[in-house]
Short mmCIF file of C-alpha atoms in Angstrom, two decimals:
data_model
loop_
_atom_site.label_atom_id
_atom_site.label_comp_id
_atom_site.label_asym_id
_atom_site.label_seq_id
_atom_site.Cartn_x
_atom_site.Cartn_y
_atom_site.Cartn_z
CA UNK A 1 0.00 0.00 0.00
CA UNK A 2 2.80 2.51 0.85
CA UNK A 3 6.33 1.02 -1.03
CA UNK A 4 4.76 -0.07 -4.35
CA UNK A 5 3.05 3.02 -5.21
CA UNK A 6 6.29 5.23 -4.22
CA UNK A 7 8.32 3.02 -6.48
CA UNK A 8 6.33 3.73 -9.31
CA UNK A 9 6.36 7.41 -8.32
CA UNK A 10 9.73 7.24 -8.74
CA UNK A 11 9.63 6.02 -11.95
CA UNK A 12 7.11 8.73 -12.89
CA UNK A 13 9.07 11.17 -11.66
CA UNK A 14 11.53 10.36 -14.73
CA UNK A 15 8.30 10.99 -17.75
CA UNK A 16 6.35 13.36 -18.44
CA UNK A 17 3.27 11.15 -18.05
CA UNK A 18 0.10 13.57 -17.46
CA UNK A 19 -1.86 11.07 -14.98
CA UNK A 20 -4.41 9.92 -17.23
CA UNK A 21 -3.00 8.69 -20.60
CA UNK A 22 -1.46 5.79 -21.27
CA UNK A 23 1.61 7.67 -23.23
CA UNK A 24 4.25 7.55 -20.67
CA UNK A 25 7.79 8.58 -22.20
CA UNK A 26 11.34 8.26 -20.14
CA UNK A 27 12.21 11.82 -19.98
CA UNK A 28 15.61 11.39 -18.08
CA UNK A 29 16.63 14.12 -15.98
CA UNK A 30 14.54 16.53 -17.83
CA UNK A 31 11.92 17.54 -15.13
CA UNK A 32 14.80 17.65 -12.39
CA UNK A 33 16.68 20.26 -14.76
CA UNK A 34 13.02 22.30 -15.00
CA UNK A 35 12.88 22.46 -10.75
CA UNK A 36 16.26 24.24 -10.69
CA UNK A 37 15.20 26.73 -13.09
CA UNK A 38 11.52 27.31 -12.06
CA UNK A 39 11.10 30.47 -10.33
CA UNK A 40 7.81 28.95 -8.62
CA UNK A 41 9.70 25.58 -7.01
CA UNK A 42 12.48 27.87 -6.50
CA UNK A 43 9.88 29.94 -3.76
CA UNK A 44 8.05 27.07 -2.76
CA UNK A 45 11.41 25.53 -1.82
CA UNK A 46 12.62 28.80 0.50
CA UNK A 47 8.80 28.87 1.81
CA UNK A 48 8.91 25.50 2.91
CA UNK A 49 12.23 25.89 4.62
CA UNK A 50 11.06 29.20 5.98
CA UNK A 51 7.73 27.29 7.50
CA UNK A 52 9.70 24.30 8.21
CA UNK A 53 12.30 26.29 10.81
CA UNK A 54 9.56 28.53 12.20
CA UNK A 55 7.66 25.76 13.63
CA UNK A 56 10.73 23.75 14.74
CA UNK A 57 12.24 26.75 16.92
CA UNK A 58 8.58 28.43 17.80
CA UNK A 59 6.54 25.42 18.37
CA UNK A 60 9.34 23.65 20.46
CA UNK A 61 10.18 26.67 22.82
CA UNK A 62 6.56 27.26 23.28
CA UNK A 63 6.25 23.37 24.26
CA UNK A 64 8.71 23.86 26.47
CA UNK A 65 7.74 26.74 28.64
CA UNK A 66 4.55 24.84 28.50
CA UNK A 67 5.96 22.06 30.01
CA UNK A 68 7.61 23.28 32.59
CA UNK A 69 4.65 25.22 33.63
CA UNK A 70 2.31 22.51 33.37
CA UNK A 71 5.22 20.34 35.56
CA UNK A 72 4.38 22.11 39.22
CA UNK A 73 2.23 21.47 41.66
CA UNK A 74 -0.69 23.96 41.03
CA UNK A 75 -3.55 23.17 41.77
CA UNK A 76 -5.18 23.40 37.81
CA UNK A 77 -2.24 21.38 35.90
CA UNK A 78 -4.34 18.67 35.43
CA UNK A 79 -7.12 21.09 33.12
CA UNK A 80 -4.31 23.31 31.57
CA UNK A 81 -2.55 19.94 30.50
CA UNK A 82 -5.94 19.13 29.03
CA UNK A 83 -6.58 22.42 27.71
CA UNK A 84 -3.09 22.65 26.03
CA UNK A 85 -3.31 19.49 24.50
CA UNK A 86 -6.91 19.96 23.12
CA UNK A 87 -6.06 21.50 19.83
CA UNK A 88 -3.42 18.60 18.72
CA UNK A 89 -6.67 16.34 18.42
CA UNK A 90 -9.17 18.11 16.36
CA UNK A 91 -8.32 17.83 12.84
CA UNK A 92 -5.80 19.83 10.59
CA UNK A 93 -8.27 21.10 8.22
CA UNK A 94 -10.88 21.81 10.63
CA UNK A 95 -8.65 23.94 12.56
CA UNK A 96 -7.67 25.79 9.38
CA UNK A 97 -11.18 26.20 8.20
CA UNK A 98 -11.49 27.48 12.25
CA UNK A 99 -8.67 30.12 11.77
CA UNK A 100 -9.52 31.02 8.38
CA UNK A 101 -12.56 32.49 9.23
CA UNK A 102 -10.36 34.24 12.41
CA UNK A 103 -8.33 35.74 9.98
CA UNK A 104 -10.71 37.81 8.01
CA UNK A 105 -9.73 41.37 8.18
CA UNK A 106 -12.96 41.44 9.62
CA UNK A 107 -12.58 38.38 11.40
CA UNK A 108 -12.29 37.11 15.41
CA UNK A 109 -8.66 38.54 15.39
CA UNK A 110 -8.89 41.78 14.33
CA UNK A 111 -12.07 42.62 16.37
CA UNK A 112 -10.26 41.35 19.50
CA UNK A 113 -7.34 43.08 18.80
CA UNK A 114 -9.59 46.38 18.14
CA UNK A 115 -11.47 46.14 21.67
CA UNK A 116 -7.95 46.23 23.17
CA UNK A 117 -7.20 49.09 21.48
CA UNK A 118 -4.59 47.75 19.20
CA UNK A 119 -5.91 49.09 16.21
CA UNK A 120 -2.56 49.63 14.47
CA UNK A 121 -2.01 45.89 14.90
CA UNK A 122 -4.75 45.16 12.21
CA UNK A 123 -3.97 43.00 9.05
CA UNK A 124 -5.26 41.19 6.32
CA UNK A 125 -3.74 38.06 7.75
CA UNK A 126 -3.89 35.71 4.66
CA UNK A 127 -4.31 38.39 2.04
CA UNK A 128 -0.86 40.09 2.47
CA UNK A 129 2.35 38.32 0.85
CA UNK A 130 4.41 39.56 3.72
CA UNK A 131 2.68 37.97 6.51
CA UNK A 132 0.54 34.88 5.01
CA UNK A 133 3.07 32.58 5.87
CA UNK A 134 3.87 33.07 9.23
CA UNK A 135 -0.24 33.22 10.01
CA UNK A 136 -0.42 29.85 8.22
CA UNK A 137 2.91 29.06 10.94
CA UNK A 138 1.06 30.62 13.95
CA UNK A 139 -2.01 28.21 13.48
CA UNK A 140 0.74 25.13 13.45
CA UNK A 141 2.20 26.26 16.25
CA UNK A 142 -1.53 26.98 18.32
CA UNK A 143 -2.46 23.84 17.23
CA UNK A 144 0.64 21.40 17.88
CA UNK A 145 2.16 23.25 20.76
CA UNK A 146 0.83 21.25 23.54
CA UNK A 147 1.86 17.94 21.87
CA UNK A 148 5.39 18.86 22.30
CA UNK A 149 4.55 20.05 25.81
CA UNK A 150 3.22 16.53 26.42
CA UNK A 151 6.59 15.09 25.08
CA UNK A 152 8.74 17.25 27.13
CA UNK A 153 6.75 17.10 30.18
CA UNK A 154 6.95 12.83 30.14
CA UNK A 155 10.66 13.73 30.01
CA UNK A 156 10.49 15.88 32.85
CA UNK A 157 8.58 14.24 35.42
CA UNK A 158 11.63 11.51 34.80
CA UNK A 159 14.28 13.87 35.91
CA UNK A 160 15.36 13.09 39.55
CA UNK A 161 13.47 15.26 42.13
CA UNK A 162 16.41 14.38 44.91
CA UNK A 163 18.77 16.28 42.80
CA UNK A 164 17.32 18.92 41.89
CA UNK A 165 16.41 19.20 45.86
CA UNK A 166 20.11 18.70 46.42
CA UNK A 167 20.71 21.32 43.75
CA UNK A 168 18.31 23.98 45.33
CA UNK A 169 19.80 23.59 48.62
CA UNK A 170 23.62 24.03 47.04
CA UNK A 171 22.04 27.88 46.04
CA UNK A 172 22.15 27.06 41.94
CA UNK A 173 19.79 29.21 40.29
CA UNK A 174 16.48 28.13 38.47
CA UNK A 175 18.42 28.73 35.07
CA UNK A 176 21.55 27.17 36.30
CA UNK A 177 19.80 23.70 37.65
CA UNK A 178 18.08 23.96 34.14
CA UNK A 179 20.98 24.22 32.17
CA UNK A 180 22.92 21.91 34.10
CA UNK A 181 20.32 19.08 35.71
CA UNK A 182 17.23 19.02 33.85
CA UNK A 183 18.36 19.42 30.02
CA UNK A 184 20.55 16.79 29.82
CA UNK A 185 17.49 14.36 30.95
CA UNK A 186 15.33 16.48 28.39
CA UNK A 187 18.12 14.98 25.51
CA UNK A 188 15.72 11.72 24.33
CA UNK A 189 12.39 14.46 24.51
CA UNK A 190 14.21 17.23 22.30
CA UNK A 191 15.68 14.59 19.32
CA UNK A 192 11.62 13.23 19.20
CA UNK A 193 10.23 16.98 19.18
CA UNK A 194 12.46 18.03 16.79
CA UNK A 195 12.10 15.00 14.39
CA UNK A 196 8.28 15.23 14.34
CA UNK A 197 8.04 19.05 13.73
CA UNK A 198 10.68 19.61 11.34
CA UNK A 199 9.09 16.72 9.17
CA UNK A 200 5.94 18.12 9.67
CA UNK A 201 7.06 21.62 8.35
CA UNK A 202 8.92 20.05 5.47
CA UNK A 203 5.33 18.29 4.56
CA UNK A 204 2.74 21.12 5.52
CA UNK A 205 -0.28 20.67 3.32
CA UNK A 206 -3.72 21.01 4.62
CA UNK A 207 -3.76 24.54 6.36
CA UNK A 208 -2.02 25.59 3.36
CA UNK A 209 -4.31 24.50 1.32
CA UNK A 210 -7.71 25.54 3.26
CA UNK A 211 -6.29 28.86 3.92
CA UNK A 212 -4.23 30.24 1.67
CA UNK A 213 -3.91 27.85 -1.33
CA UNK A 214 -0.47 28.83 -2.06
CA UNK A 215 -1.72 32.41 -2.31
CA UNK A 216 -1.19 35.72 -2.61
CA UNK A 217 0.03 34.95 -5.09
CA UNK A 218 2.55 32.45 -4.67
CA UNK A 219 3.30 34.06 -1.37
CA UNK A 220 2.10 30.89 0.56
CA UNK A 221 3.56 28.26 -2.15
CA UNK A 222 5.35 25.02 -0.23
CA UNK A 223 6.81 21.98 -1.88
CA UNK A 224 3.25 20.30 -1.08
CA UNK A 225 0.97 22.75 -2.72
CA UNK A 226 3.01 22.68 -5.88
CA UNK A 227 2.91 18.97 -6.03
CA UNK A 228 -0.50 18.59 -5.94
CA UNK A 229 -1.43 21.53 -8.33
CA UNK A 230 0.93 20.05 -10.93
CA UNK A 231 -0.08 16.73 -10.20
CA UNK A 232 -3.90 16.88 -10.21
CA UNK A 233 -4.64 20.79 -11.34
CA UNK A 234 -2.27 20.85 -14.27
CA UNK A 235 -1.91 17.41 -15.78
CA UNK A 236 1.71 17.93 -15.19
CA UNK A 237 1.72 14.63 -13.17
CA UNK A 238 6.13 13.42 -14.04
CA UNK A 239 6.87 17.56 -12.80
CA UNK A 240 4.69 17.01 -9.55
CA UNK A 241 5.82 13.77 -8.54
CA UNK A 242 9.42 14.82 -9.52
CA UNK A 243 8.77 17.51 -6.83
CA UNK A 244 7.52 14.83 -4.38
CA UNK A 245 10.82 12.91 -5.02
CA UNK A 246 12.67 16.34 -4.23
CA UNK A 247 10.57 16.45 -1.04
CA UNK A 248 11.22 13.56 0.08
CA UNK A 249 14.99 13.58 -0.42
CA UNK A 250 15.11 16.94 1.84
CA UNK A 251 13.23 15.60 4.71
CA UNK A 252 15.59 12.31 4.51
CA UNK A 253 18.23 14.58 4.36
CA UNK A 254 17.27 17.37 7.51
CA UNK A 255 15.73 14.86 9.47
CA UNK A 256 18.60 12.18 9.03
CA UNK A 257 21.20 15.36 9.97
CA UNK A 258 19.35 16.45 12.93
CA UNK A 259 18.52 12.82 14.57
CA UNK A 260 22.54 12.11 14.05
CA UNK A 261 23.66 15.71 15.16
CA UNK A 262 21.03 15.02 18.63
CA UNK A 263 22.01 11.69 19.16
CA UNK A 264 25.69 12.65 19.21
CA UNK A 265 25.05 15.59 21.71
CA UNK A 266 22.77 13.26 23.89
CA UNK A 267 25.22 11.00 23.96
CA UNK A 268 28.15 12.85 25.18
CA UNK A 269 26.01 14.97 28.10
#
């Protein structure tokens, strides 16, 4: 169900087979050579990085201060952990379809931000090219920023209590029995985070989609929309799943750095 059809894709990838006919001609390294100088996969390509690192650093810091305020002993942890972790379950396009309709210049958003007199802070969320990408990133982040919270907080109620007791008493700091006690044990919790959201990013389709559809434009373009519009929109089906194989290479690639670079450092603290 999942390795036979990507073989063949790779094949594809290597025609310029439009999806439907039966014509399929070898094409070589033809639609490779039209990737590198395509303007369009050129931006979808710097988009999709762009997405890709602003949910790994935002969503992951945001987890974590999360977690560590989740990991006391207030009385509500148990509802804010709930609360938190809400969003991850309800569906990626529903949420979209949710913040779409927030985003509206005469949406949710702007009318809250108007009653708190922050007028100036205003926008046309998904209709300007300078900030319709990192909307489409803030609605990842709201939505998947208590699952990494839930990650790093299994990680921290495994980190020793006696020594950071011991730690307190010694006078260290709340930074410095951070730094120095609790991530090191947070090592195993930051490789998993950062695996998940960075291939996530690289593969961002459905908010894109549902909000934005690539646009302005092609303000909004990732690696995913363009498959799928030259795949299924323009009949262009070798060019799309060329793309795909492109995709697929660069989350190999990142993800297979980042899980080597991690594991090194977590296994030398």
């Amino acid at each position: 169900m999942v390795v036979w059809p990507s073989l063949q894709g790779t094949v594809f990838a290597f025609t310029d087979w439009d999806g439907l006919s039966a014509d399929r001609n070898f094409v070589g390294l033809a639609q490779f050579r039209r990737i590198l100088a395509d303007p369009g996969a050129f931006g979808a390509i710097i988009h999709t990085l762009l997405i890709a690192a602003g949910i790994v650093i935002i969503q992951n810091f945001i987890g974590l201060l999360l977690a560590l305020g989740v990991n006391t002993k207030i009385k509500s942890r148990n509802v804010l952990r709930v609360v938190l972790f809400a969003p991850a379950v309800v569906t990626p396009v529903a949420t979209a379809y949710l913040w779409k309709f927030m985003y509206t210049p005469d949406g949710a958003l702007n009318q809250l931000l108007g009653v708190v007199g922050l007028e100036s802070l205003q926008q046309n969320w998904l209709g300007d090219s300078e900030i319709a990408l990192w909307a489409i990133v803030g609605v990842v982040v709201w939505q998947f920023a208590g699952y990494s919270m839930v990650i790093f907080l299994a990680a921290l109620q495994g980190v020793p209590q006696e020594i950071l007791e011991a730690s307190h008493v010694d006078g260290a700091g709340a930074f410095r029995r951070f730094w120095s006690i609790i991530r090191p044990e947070l090592a195993p919790a930051i490789t998993i985070n950062l695996m998940l959201s960075i291939i996530g990013g690289l593969k961002l389709f459905d908010q894109v989609w549902v909000m934005t559809g690539g646009g302005p434009g092609t303000a909004t373009d990732t690696m995913s929309t363009m498959i799928y519009k030259n795949a299924f929109q323009f009949g262009d089906f070798g060019y799309g799943i060329a793309m795909a194989l492109v995709l697929t290479i660069f989350v190999a690639v990142l993800s297979g750095a980042q899980y080597g670079l991690l594991s090194r450092q977590g296994g030398s603290k």
